[in-house]
Coordinates of C-alpha atoms in Angstrom, one line a residue:
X1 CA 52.1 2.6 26.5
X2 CA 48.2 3.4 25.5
X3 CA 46.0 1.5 27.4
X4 CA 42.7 -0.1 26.0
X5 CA 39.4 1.0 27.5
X6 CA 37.7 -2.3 28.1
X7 CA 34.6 -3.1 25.6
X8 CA 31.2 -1.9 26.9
X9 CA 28.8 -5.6 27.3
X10 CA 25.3 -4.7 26.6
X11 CA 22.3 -7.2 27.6
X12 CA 20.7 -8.8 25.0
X13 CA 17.6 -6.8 26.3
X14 CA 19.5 -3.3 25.4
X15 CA 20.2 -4.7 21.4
X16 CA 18.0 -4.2 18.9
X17 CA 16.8 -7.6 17.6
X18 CA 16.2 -6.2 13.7
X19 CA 19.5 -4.1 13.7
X20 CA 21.7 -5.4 16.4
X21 CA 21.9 -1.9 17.7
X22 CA 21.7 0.1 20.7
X23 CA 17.9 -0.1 21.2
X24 CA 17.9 2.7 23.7
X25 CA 15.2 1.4 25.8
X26 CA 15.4 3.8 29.4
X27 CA 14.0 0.8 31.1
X28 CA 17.1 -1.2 30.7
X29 CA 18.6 2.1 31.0
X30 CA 17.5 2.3 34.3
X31 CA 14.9 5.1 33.5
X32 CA 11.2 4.8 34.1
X33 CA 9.2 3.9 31.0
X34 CA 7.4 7.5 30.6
X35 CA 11.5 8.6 29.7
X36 CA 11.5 6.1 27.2
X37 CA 11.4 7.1 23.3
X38 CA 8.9 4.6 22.5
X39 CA 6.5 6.1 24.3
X40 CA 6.1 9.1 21.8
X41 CA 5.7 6.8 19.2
X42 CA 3.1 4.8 17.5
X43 CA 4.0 1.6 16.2
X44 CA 2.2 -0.3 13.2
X45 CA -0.5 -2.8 13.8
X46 CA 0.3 -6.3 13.7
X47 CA -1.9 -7.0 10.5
X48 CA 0.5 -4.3 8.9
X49 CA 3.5 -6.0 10.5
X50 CA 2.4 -9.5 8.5
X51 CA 1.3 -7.7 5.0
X52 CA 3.4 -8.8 2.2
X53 CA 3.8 -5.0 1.2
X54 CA 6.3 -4.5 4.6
X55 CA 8.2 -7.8 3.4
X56 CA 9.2 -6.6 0.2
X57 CA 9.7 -2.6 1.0
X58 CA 12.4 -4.2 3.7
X59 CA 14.3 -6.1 1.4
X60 CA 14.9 -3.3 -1.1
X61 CA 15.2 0.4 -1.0
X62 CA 15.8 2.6 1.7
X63 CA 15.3 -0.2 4.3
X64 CA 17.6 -2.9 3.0
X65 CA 19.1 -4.4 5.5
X66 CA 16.2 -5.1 7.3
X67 CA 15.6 -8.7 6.8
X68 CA 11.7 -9.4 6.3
X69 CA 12.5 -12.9 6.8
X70 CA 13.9 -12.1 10.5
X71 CA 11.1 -9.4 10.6
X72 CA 8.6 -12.3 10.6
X73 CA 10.6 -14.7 12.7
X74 CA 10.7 -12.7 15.5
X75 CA 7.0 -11.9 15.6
X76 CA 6.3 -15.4 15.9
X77 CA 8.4 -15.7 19.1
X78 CA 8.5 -13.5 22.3
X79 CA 9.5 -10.6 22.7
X80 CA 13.1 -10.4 24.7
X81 CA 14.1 -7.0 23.4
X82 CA 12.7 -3.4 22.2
X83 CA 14.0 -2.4 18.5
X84 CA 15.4 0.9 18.0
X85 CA 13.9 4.0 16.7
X86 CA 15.7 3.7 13.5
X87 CA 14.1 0.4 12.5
X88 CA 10.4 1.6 13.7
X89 CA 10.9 4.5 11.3
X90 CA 12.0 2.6 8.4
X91 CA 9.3 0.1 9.2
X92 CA 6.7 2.9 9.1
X93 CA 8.3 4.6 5.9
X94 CA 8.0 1.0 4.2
X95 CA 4.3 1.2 5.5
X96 CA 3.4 4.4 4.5
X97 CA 5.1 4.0 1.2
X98 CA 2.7 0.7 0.7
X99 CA -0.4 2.5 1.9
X100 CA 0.2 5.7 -0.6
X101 CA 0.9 3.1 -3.4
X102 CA -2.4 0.9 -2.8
X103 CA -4.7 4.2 -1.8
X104 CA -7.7 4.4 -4.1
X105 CA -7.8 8.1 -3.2
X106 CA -4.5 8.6 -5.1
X107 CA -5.6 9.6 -8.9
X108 CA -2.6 9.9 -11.2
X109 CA -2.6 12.3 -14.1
X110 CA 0.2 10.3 -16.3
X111 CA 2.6 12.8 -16.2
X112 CA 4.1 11.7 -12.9
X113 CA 1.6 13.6 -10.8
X114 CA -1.1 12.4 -7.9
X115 CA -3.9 14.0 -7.0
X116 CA -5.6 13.5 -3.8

Protein backbone atom coordinates (compact mmCIF):
# COMPACT_ATOMS: atom_id res chain seq x y z
CA UNK A 1 0.00 0.00 0.00
CA UNK A 2 1.48 3.68 -1.18
CA UNK A 3 2.18 5.65 1.55
CA UNK A 4 1.56 9.59 1.55
CA UNK A 5 4.43 11.85 2.03
CA UNK A 6 3.14 14.20 4.70
CA UNK A 7 2.31 17.95 3.37
CA UNK A 8 5.26 20.46 3.59
CA UNK A 9 3.88 23.59 6.36
CA UNK A 10 5.43 26.73 5.29
CA UNK A 11 5.42 29.97 7.71
CA UNK A 12 3.41 32.63 6.82
CA UNK A 13 6.81 34.48 6.62
CA UNK A 14 7.96 32.00 3.59
CA UNK A 15 4.43 32.79 1.42
CA UNK A 16 4.12 35.35 -0.74
CA UNK A 17 1.49 37.78 0.47
CA UNK A 18 0.44 38.92 -3.44
CA UNK A 19 0.60 35.35 -4.90
CA UNK A 20 0.39 32.99 -1.96
CA UNK A 21 3.60 31.41 -3.26
CA UNK A 22 6.82 30.21 -2.27
CA UNK A 23 8.43 33.62 -1.59
CA UNK A 24 11.87 32.14 -1.53
CA UNK A 25 13.28 34.42 0.99
CA UNK A 26 16.97 32.65 2.21
CA UNK A 27 16.45 34.30 5.45
CA UNK A 28 13.57 32.19 6.34
CA UNK A 29 15.49 29.72 4.47
CA UNK A 30 17.96 29.80 6.93
CA UNK A 31 20.53 31.57 4.55
CA UNK A 32 22.13 34.90 5.26
CA UNK A 33 20.45 37.82 3.48
CA UNK A 34 23.50 38.59 0.85
CA UNK A 35 22.12 34.69 -0.60
CA UNK A 36 18.88 36.13 -0.92
CA UNK A 37 17.34 36.95 -4.51
CA UNK A 38 16.11 40.19 -3.51
CA UNK A 39 19.15 41.51 -2.95
CA UNK A 40 19.98 41.63 -6.82
CA UNK A 41 17.01 43.42 -7.39
CA UNK A 42 15.61 46.85 -7.32
CA UNK A 43 12.24 47.27 -6.33
CA UNK A 44 9.84 50.27 -7.37
CA UNK A 45 9.47 53.33 -5.16
CA UNK A 46 6.60 53.60 -3.04
CA UNK A 47 5.10 56.70 -4.97
CA UNK A 48 5.16 54.19 -8.00
CA UNK A 49 3.71 51.49 -5.78
CA UNK A 50 0.43 54.00 -5.02
CA UNK A 51 0.17 55.37 -8.88
CA UNK A 52 -3.11 54.58 -10.37
CA UNK A 53 -1.16 53.32 -13.59
CA UNK A 54 0.16 49.99 -11.30
CA UNK A 55 -3.56 49.58 -10.18
CA UNK A 56 -4.98 49.16 -13.39
CA UNK A 57 -1.87 47.26 -15.34
CA UNK A 58 -2.47 44.59 -12.37
CA UNK A 59 -5.92 44.00 -12.90
CA UNK A 60 -5.64 43.29 -16.65
CA UNK A 61 -3.07 41.88 -18.90
CA UNK A 62 -0.18 39.95 -18.30
CA UNK A 63 -0.44 40.53 -14.52
CA UNK A 64 -4.02 39.55 -13.78
CA UNK A 65 -4.23 37.93 -10.94
CA UNK A 66 -2.58 40.38 -9.04
CA UNK A 67 -5.16 42.15 -7.09
CA UNK A 68 -4.37 45.97 -6.97
CA UNK A 69 -6.93 46.19 -4.33
CA UNK A 70 -4.70 43.67 -2.09
CA UNK A 71 -1.66 45.44 -3.71
CA UNK A 72 -2.72 48.52 -1.75
CA UNK A 73 -4.02 46.88 1.36
CA UNK A 74 -0.95 45.38 2.23
CA UNK A 75 1.07 48.56 1.89
CA UNK A 76 -0.92 50.18 4.40
CA UNK A 77 -0.07 47.47 6.91
CA UNK A 78 3.27 45.85 7.94
CA UNK A 79 5.19 44.02 6.48
CA UNK A 80 5.12 40.07 7.77
CA UNK A 81 6.39 38.53 4.54
CA UNK A 82 8.78 39.14 1.38
CA UNK A 83 6.80 38.66 -2.10
CA UNK A 84 8.26 36.51 -4.65
CA UNK A 85 10.33 37.29 -7.67
CA UNK A 86 7.56 36.62 -9.89
CA UNK A 87 5.22 39.28 -8.52
CA UNK A 88 8.31 42.07 -8.34
CA UNK A 89 8.71 41.35 -12.04
CA UNK A 90 5.23 41.71 -13.04
CA UNK A 91 5.00 44.69 -10.82
CA UNK A 92 7.96 46.32 -12.59
CA UNK A 93 6.69 45.17 -16.18
CA UNK A 94 3.25 46.99 -15.22
CA UNK A 95 5.62 49.97 -14.23
CA UNK A 96 7.62 50.15 -17.03
CA UNK A 97 4.72 49.51 -19.38
CA UNK A 98 3.01 52.85 -17.59
CA UNK A 99 6.22 54.84 -17.78
CA UNK A 100 6.87 54.03 -21.74
CA UNK A 101 3.09 54.84 -22.19
CA UNK A 102 3.14 58.39 -20.33
CA UNK A 103 6.97 59.27 -21.58
CA UNK A 104 7.02 62.61 -23.45
CA UNK A 105 10.14 61.42 -25.11
CA UNK A 106 8.11 58.74 -26.92
CA UNK A 107 7.09 60.48 -30.46
CA UNK A 108 4.75 58.23 -32.47
CA UNK A 109 4.73 58.28 -36.20
CA UNK A 110 0.96 56.87 -36.69
CA UNK A 111 1.82 53.96 -38.28
CA UNK A 112 2.34 52.01 -35.08
CA UNK A 113 5.96 53.21 -34.58
CA UNK A 114 7.86 55.18 -31.59
CA UNK A 115 10.62 57.12 -31.90
CA UNK A 116 12.78 57.95 -29.09
Amino acid sequence: MPQHLPEHQFDTAQICPLCQGANQCAMTLGAEISHCWCTKQTFPKLTQLLSGDLAVGLSTGDAAGLSADKLAQLLSLPATACICETCLSRIKRVLDTSEDKNSPSGLGDGLGYEVK
